Amino acid sequence: MDLVTALENLLVELEAGLQKAFSPEDMEVLRVDVLGRKGRLAQIMSRLPSLAPADRPAVGQAANSVKERCNAFFKARRSALLLQSEAAALQRFDPSLPARAPWRGSLHPTTLVTEEVCGIFTEMGFEVASGPEVENDYYNFEALNMPPDHPARDMQDTLYISDKVLLRTHTSPVQVRSMLTRTPPLAVIVPGKVYRRDSDLTHTPMFHQIEGLMVGESVTMAHLRGTLTAFVRGVFGAGTEVRFRPSFFPFTEPSAEVDISCCMCGGRGGHKDEPCRVCNGTGWVEILGCGMIDPEVFAAVKYSDAVSGFAFGLGVERVAMLKYGIGDLRMFFENDARFLRQFA
Ligand code: PHE
């Protein structure tokens, strides 16, 4: 067979071979077979020296043109395959599928509860106030009837910055600051961060409190009870019961701790074989501390004996845990999106 015929056959075979090539790998195998260094074209050309010198240029020319056409075949096949795969992808694409909704941020449960509680109190006429988180010993303790060496200071594991400067252990110093900058009658509600040297499953070194304070000419424990009942029913529902237990705080007298009927078991305590885990089967959960402002505190802010008032302080995370049925305090600080998204 003469070389020109061999070259032409090569083209015909390549065209047939390409019809069976469906991937870049298939194409590469073919390319090496036809155009590779030891490929079919090279083999044909290796026979060139056996021709009479006069015949060689014509065969050389034929070889060049075959090579160019081979390349053109490869190129055409490559774009045909690309078109096919694009068409297939388009067929898999279902334009009627609903779009994936973009992730939207949401308020943290701590923020939600803070806003709800402050909303309830501002509706009752309270004014929102705030104070510094880095506080003087005087406002955090002394003006609140806890002089140096007062045993009640041990109740609070204080983080000190220096001898007289500390991270506030409660929002109660804002009671003092509010009274110093206002004259009675006054009613303030104070949300904020507080800090204690405490860290375990049920305590974090930072948490949130809301302080409430009302001072006027004849503010009584009945006002305290009525105000707190309205607050508790606003947050936990109209059927929630409230109970006061005697307690002690240096800055209130008398003092009380307030329990609400357990929102988990409806105050029934669960079953006797399986007591409610939130209230340990008692039907009640503690929610805040409160009392009538101690005369020593009024003396510290130079208020007259004619006024009386109440104060209370509650933990925001605790309220949120009870309200939303959150079992683990750490959830509030880990910022796991799967947790936070549930409050969107
Ligand atoms: N400050 C108290 C605490 O952190 C709570 C409290 C506030 C109690 C106001 C009585 C009155 O435990």
Coordinates of C-alpha atoms and ligand atoms in Angstrom, one line a residue:
M1 CA 0.0 0.0 0.0
D2 CA 1.5 3.4 -0.8
L3 CA 2.0 5.9 1.9
V4 CA -0.5 8.4 0.7
T5 CA -3.3 5.8 0.9
A6 CA -2.1 4.8 4.3
L7 CA -2.3 8.4 5.4
E8 CA -5.8 8.7 4.1
N9 CA -6.9 5.5 5.8
L10 CA -5.5 6.9 9.0
L11 CA -7.9 9.8 8.7
V12 CA -10.9 7.6 8.1
E13 CA -10.1 5.4 11.0
L14 CA -9.6 8.4 13.3
E15 CA -13.0 9.7 12.3
A16 CA -14.6 6.4 13.2
G17 CA -12.6 6.1 16.5
L18 CA -13.6 9.6 17.6
Q19 CA -17.3 8.7 17.3
K20 CA -16.6 6.2 20.1
A21 CA -14.7 8.6 22.3
F22 CA -16.9 10.1 25.0
S23 CA -14.4 11.4 27.6
P24 CA -11.1 13.4 27.6
E25 CA -9.4 10.1 28.6
D26 CA -10.8 8.3 25.5
M27 CA -9.6 11.2 23.4
E28 CA -6.1 11.1 24.9
V29 CA -5.7 7.4 24.1
L30 CA -6.7 8.1 20.5
R31 CA -4.4 11.1 20.2
V32 CA -1.4 9.1 21.5
D33 CA -2.3 6.2 19.1
V34 CA -2.5 8.5 16.1
L35 CA -0.3 11.5 16.6
G36 CA 2.1 10.3 19.5
R37 CA 5.8 10.0 19.1
K38 CA 5.5 6.3 18.2
G39 CA 2.0 6.6 16.9
R40 CA 0.5 5.6 13.5
L41 CA 1.4 8.8 11.7
A42 CA 5.0 8.6 12.9
Q43 CA 5.2 4.9 11.8
I44 CA 4.0 5.8 8.3
M45 CA 6.5 8.7 8.1
S46 CA 9.3 6.3 9.2
R47 CA 8.9 4.6 5.9
L48 CA 9.6 7.9 4.0
P49 CA 13.3 7.1 3.5
S50 CA 12.4 3.9 1.5
L51 CA 10.8 6.1 -1.2
A52 CA 12.5 7.5 -4.2
P53 CA 13.7 11.0 -3.4
A54 CA 11.5 12.5 -6.0
D55 CA 8.3 11.0 -4.4
R56 CA 9.1 12.2 -0.9
P57 CA 7.9 15.9 -1.0
A58 CA 4.4 14.9 -2.2
V59 CA 4.1 12.3 0.7
G60 CA 5.5 14.9 3.2
Q61 CA 2.9 17.4 2.1
A62 CA 0.1 14.8 2.4
A63 CA 1.4 13.9 5.9
N64 CA 1.2 17.6 7.0
S65 CA -2.3 18.1 5.7
V66 CA -3.4 14.8 7.4
K67 CA -1.9 15.9 10.6
E68 CA -3.7 19.2 10.4
R69 CA -7.0 17.5 9.7
C70 CA -6.5 15.1 12.5
N71 CA -6.1 18.0 14.9
A72 CA -9.3 19.6 13.4
F73 CA -11.2 16.3 14.1
F74 CA -10.0 16.2 17.7
K75 CA -11.1 19.8 18.2
A76 CA -14.5 19.3 16.7
R77 CA -15.1 16.2 18.8
R78 CA -14.0 18.1 21.9
S79 CA -16.6 20.8 21.4
A80 CA -19.3 18.4 20.5
L81 CA -18.7 16.5 23.8
L82 CA -18.8 19.8 25.7
L83 CA -22.1 20.8 24.2
Q84 CA -23.5 17.4 25.0
S85 CA -22.5 17.6 28.7
E86 CA -23.9 21.2 29.0
A87 CA -27.2 20.0 27.6
A88 CA -27.2 17.1 30.0
A89 CA -26.5 19.5 33.0
L90 CA -29.3 21.7 31.8
Q91 CA -31.7 18.8 31.8
R92 CA -30.8 17.9 35.4
F93 CA -31.4 21.5 36.5
D94 CA -34.9 21.9 37.7
P95 CA -35.9 25.6 37.6
S96 CA -39.1 24.9 39.5
L97 CA -37.3 23.9 42.7
P98 CA -37.8 26.5 45.4
A99 CA -34.7 28.6 46.1
R100 CA -32.7 27.9 49.2
A101 CA -33.6 30.7 51.7
P102 CA -30.7 32.9 52.7
W103 CA -29.7 32.6 56.4
R104 CA -30.9 35.5 58.4
G105 CA -29.6 36.5 61.7
S106 CA -31.9 36.4 64.8
L107 CA -31.9 37.9 68.2
H108 CA -30.1 35.9 70.9
P109 CA -32.5 34.4 73.6
T110 CA -30.8 36.6 76.2
T111 CA -31.6 39.6 74.1
L112 CA -35.2 38.4 73.5
V113 CA -35.9 37.9 77.2
T114 CA -34.2 41.2 78.2
E115 CA -36.3 43.1 75.6
E116 CA -39.5 41.4 76.7
V117 CA -38.9 42.0 80.4
C118 CA -37.9 45.6 79.9
G119 CA -41.0 46.0 77.7
I120 CA -43.3 44.8 80.4
F121 CA -41.8 47.2 82.9
T122 CA -41.6 50.2 80.7
E123 CA -45.3 49.7 79.9
M124 CA -45.9 49.9 83.7
G125 CA -44.0 53.3 83.7
F126 CA -40.5 52.1 84.6
E127 CA -37.6 53.9 82.9
V128 CA -34.6 51.9 81.5
A129 CA -31.3 52.8 83.2
S130 CA -27.8 51.4 83.0
G131 CA -24.5 51.6 84.8
P132 CA -20.8 50.6 84.4
E133 CA -19.7 47.0 84.4
V134 CA -16.3 48.0 86.0
E135 CA -17.6 49.3 89.3
N136 CA -16.3 50.8 92.5
D137 CA -16.4 48.8 95.6
Y138 CA -18.5 51.6 97.1
Y139 CA -21.5 51.1 94.7
N140 CA -21.3 47.4 94.4
F141 CA -21.0 46.8 98.2
E142 CA -20.6 49.6 100.6
A143 CA -23.6 51.8 99.6
L144 CA -25.7 48.6 99.5
N145 CA -25.1 48.1 103.2
M146 CA -22.2 45.7 102.8
P147 CA -19.2 47.4 104.6
P148 CA -15.7 45.9 104.3
D149 CA -15.6 42.5 106.1
H150 CA -19.4 42.2 105.8
P151 CA -20.0 38.4 105.6
A152 CA -22.5 38.9 102.8
R153 CA -19.6 39.8 100.5
D154 CA -18.6 36.1 100.6
M155 CA -21.9 35.3 98.9
Q156 CA -20.5 36.8 95.8
D157 CA -17.3 35.6 94.3
T158 CA -16.0 38.9 93.2
L159 CA -13.5 39.5 90.3
Y160 CA -11.3 42.4 91.5
I161 CA -9.4 44.7 89.2
S162 CA -7.7 46.5 92.1
D163 CA -8.4 47.0 95.8
K164 CA -11.4 49.2 95.3
V165 CA -12.3 48.5 91.6
L166 CA -14.1 45.4 90.5
L167 CA -16.4 43.8 87.9
R168 CA -19.9 44.3 89.3
T169 CA -21.3 41.1 90.8
H170 CA -24.9 42.3 90.4
T171 CA -26.9 45.1 88.8
S172 CA -27.8 46.4 92.3
P173 CA -25.1 49.2 92.2
V174 CA -27.3 50.9 89.6
Q175 CA -29.9 51.2 92.3
V176 CA -27.5 53.5 94.1
R177 CA -26.5 55.4 91.0
S178 CA -30.1 55.8 89.9
M179 CA -31.1 57.2 93.3
L180 CA -28.2 59.6 93.3
T181 CA -29.1 61.1 90.0
R182 CA -32.9 61.2 90.5
T183 CA -35.3 62.4 93.1
P184 CA -38.3 60.3 94.2
P185 CA -40.7 59.2 93.0
L186 CA -38.8 57.0 90.6
A187 CA -39.1 53.6 88.9
V188 CA -36.2 52.2 86.9
I189 CA -35.5 48.9 85.2
V190 CA -31.8 48.0 84.7
P191 CA -30.6 45.3 82.3
G192 CA -26.9 44.4 82.2
K193 CA -24.0 42.0 82.4
V194 CA -22.6 40.9 85.8
Y195 CA -19.5 38.9 86.7
R196 CA -18.6 36.3 89.3
R197 CA -15.7 34.0 89.8
D198 CA -17.8 31.0 89.2
S199 CA -17.7 28.5 86.4
D200 CA -19.4 25.1 86.3
L201 CA -22.4 23.5 84.7
T202 CA -24.8 26.0 86.1
H203 CA -22.7 29.1 86.5
T204 CA -20.8 31.2 84.0
P205 CA -18.3 33.9 84.9
M206 CA -20.5 36.4 83.1
F207 CA -24.3 36.4 83.0
H208 CA -27.1 38.9 82.7
Q209 CA -29.3 40.4 85.3
I210 CA -32.2 42.8 85.3
E211 CA -32.6 45.0 88.3
G212 CA -35.9 46.8 89.2
L213 CA -36.3 49.7 91.6
M214 CA -39.2 51.7 92.7
V215 CA -39.1 54.5 95.3
G216 CA -41.9 56.8 96.4
E217 CA -43.9 58.1 99.3
S218 CA -45.9 55.0 100.2
V219 CA -44.5 52.1 98.2
T220 CA -45.3 48.9 100.0
M221 CA -44.7 45.2 99.7
A222 CA -48.1 44.9 98.2
H223 CA -46.9 47.0 95.2
L224 CA -43.8 44.8 95.0
R225 CA -46.0 41.7 94.9
G226 CA -48.5 43.2 92.4
T227 CA -45.7 44.4 90.1
L228 CA -43.8 41.1 90.2
T229 CA -47.0 39.1 89.6
A230 CA -47.8 41.2 86.5
F231 CA -44.3 40.7 85.3
V232 CA -44.3 36.9 85.9
R233 CA -47.7 36.5 84.2
G234 CA -46.5 38.6 81.3
V235 CA -43.5 36.4 80.6
F236 CA -44.8 33.0 81.6
G237 CA -48.5 33.2 81.0
A238 CA -51.6 34.4 82.9
G239 CA -52.1 31.1 84.8
T240 CA -48.7 31.3 86.5
E241 CA -48.7 31.4 90.3
V242 CA -46.3 33.4 92.4
R243 CA -45.1 32.7 95.9
F244 CA -42.8 34.8 98.2
R245 CA -40.3 33.0 100.5
P246 CA -38.5 35.0 103.3
S247 CA -34.8 35.4 102.5
F248 CA -32.0 37.8 103.2
F249 CA -30.2 40.5 101.3
P250 CA -28.1 43.2 103.1
F251 CA -29.8 45.9 101.0
T252 CA -33.4 45.0 101.5
E253 CA -35.5 44.4 104.6
P254 CA -37.6 42.4 104.6
S255 CA -36.2 40.3 101.8
A256 CA -37.8 37.5 99.8
E257 CA -37.1 35.1 97.1
V258 CA -39.9 34.7 94.6
D259 CA -40.9 31.3 93.1
I260 CA -43.3 30.7 90.3
S261 CA -45.4 27.7 89.6
C262 CA -43.2 25.4 87.4
C263 CA -43.9 26.2 83.7
M264 CA -42.7 22.7 82.7
C265 CA -45.2 20.6 84.7
G266 CA -47.8 23.3 85.3
G267 CA -47.0 23.3 89.0
R268 CA -48.1 19.7 89.5
G269 CA -44.5 18.4 90.1
G270 CA -44.7 15.6 87.5
H271 CA -45.5 12.1 88.4
K272 CA -44.4 10.6 91.8
D273 CA -42.3 7.9 90.0
E274 CA -40.9 10.5 87.6
P275 CA -40.8 13.9 89.2
C276 CA -40.5 17.0 87.0
R277 CA -36.9 17.7 86.2
V278 CA -37.2 21.4 86.1
C279 CA -38.7 21.8 89.6
N280 CA -37.5 18.5 91.1
G281 CA -41.1 17.6 91.7
T282 CA -41.8 20.5 94.0
G283 CA -44.0 22.4 91.5
W284 CA -42.1 25.6 92.2
V285 CA -39.0 27.2 90.7
E286 CA -37.1 30.2 92.1
I287 CA -36.9 33.1 89.8
L288 CA -35.7 36.2 91.6
G289 CA -34.6 38.0 94.8
C290 CA -36.3 41.1 96.1
G291 CA -37.3 43.1 99.1
M292 CA -38.1 46.5 100.5
I293 CA -35.1 48.8 100.3
D294 CA -33.2 48.9 103.5
P295 CA -33.1 52.3 105.3
E296 CA -29.3 52.1 105.3
V297 CA -29.3 52.3 101.5
F298 CA -31.6 55.3 101.6
A299 CA -29.2 56.9 104.1
A300 CA -26.3 56.3 101.7
V301 CA -28.0 58.2 98.9
K302 CA -29.4 60.8 101.4
Y303 CA -33.0 60.2 100.8
S304 CA -35.5 61.3 103.5
D305 CA -37.1 58.9 105.9
A306 CA -40.4 59.7 104.3
V307 CA -39.8 57.5 101.2
S308 CA -40.0 53.7 100.9
G309 CA -39.3 51.5 98.0
F310 CA -38.8 48.0 96.6
A311 CA -36.0 46.4 94.6
F312 CA -35.6 43.1 92.8
G313 CA -33.0 41.4 90.7
L314 CA -33.4 38.4 88.3
G315 CA -31.1 36.3 86.2
V316 CA -31.9 36.7 82.5
E317 CA -30.5 33.3 81.4
R318 CA -32.5 31.6 84.2
V319 CA -35.7 33.2 83.0
A320 CA -34.9 32.2 79.4
M321 CA -34.1 28.6 80.4
L322 CA -37.5 28.4 82.1
K323 CA -39.4 30.2 79.4
Y324 CA -37.9 28.2 76.5
G325 CA -37.2 24.9 78.3
I326 CA -33.4 25.2 77.7
G327 CA -31.7 22.6 79.9
D328 CA -28.0 23.7 79.6
L329 CA -26.7 27.1 80.5
R330 CA -23.7 26.7 78.2
M331 CA -26.0 26.9 75.2
F332 CA -26.2 30.7 75.8
F333 CA -22.5 31.2 75.3
E334 CA -21.5 28.6 72.7
N335 CA -23.4 30.5 69.9
D336 CA -24.1 27.3 68.0
A337 CA -26.1 28.4 65.0
R338 CA -28.4 25.3 65.3
F339 CA -29.4 26.6 68.7
L340 CA -29.7 30.2 67.9
R341 CA -31.7 29.7 64.7
Q342 CA -34.6 28.3 66.7
F343 CA -35.2 31.8 68.0
A344 CA -35.5 33.4 64.6
Ligands
PHE1 N1 -28.6 41.6 93.8 C1 -29.2 40.4 94.2 C2 -28.4 39.2 93.6 O1 -27.7 39.4 92.7 C3 -30.6 40.3 93.8 C4 -31.5 41.3 94.5 C5 -31.7 42.5 93.8 C6 -32.1 41.1 95.7 C7 -32.5 43.5 94.4 C8 -32.9 42.0 96.3 C9 -33.1 43.2 95.7 O2 -28.5 38.1 94.1

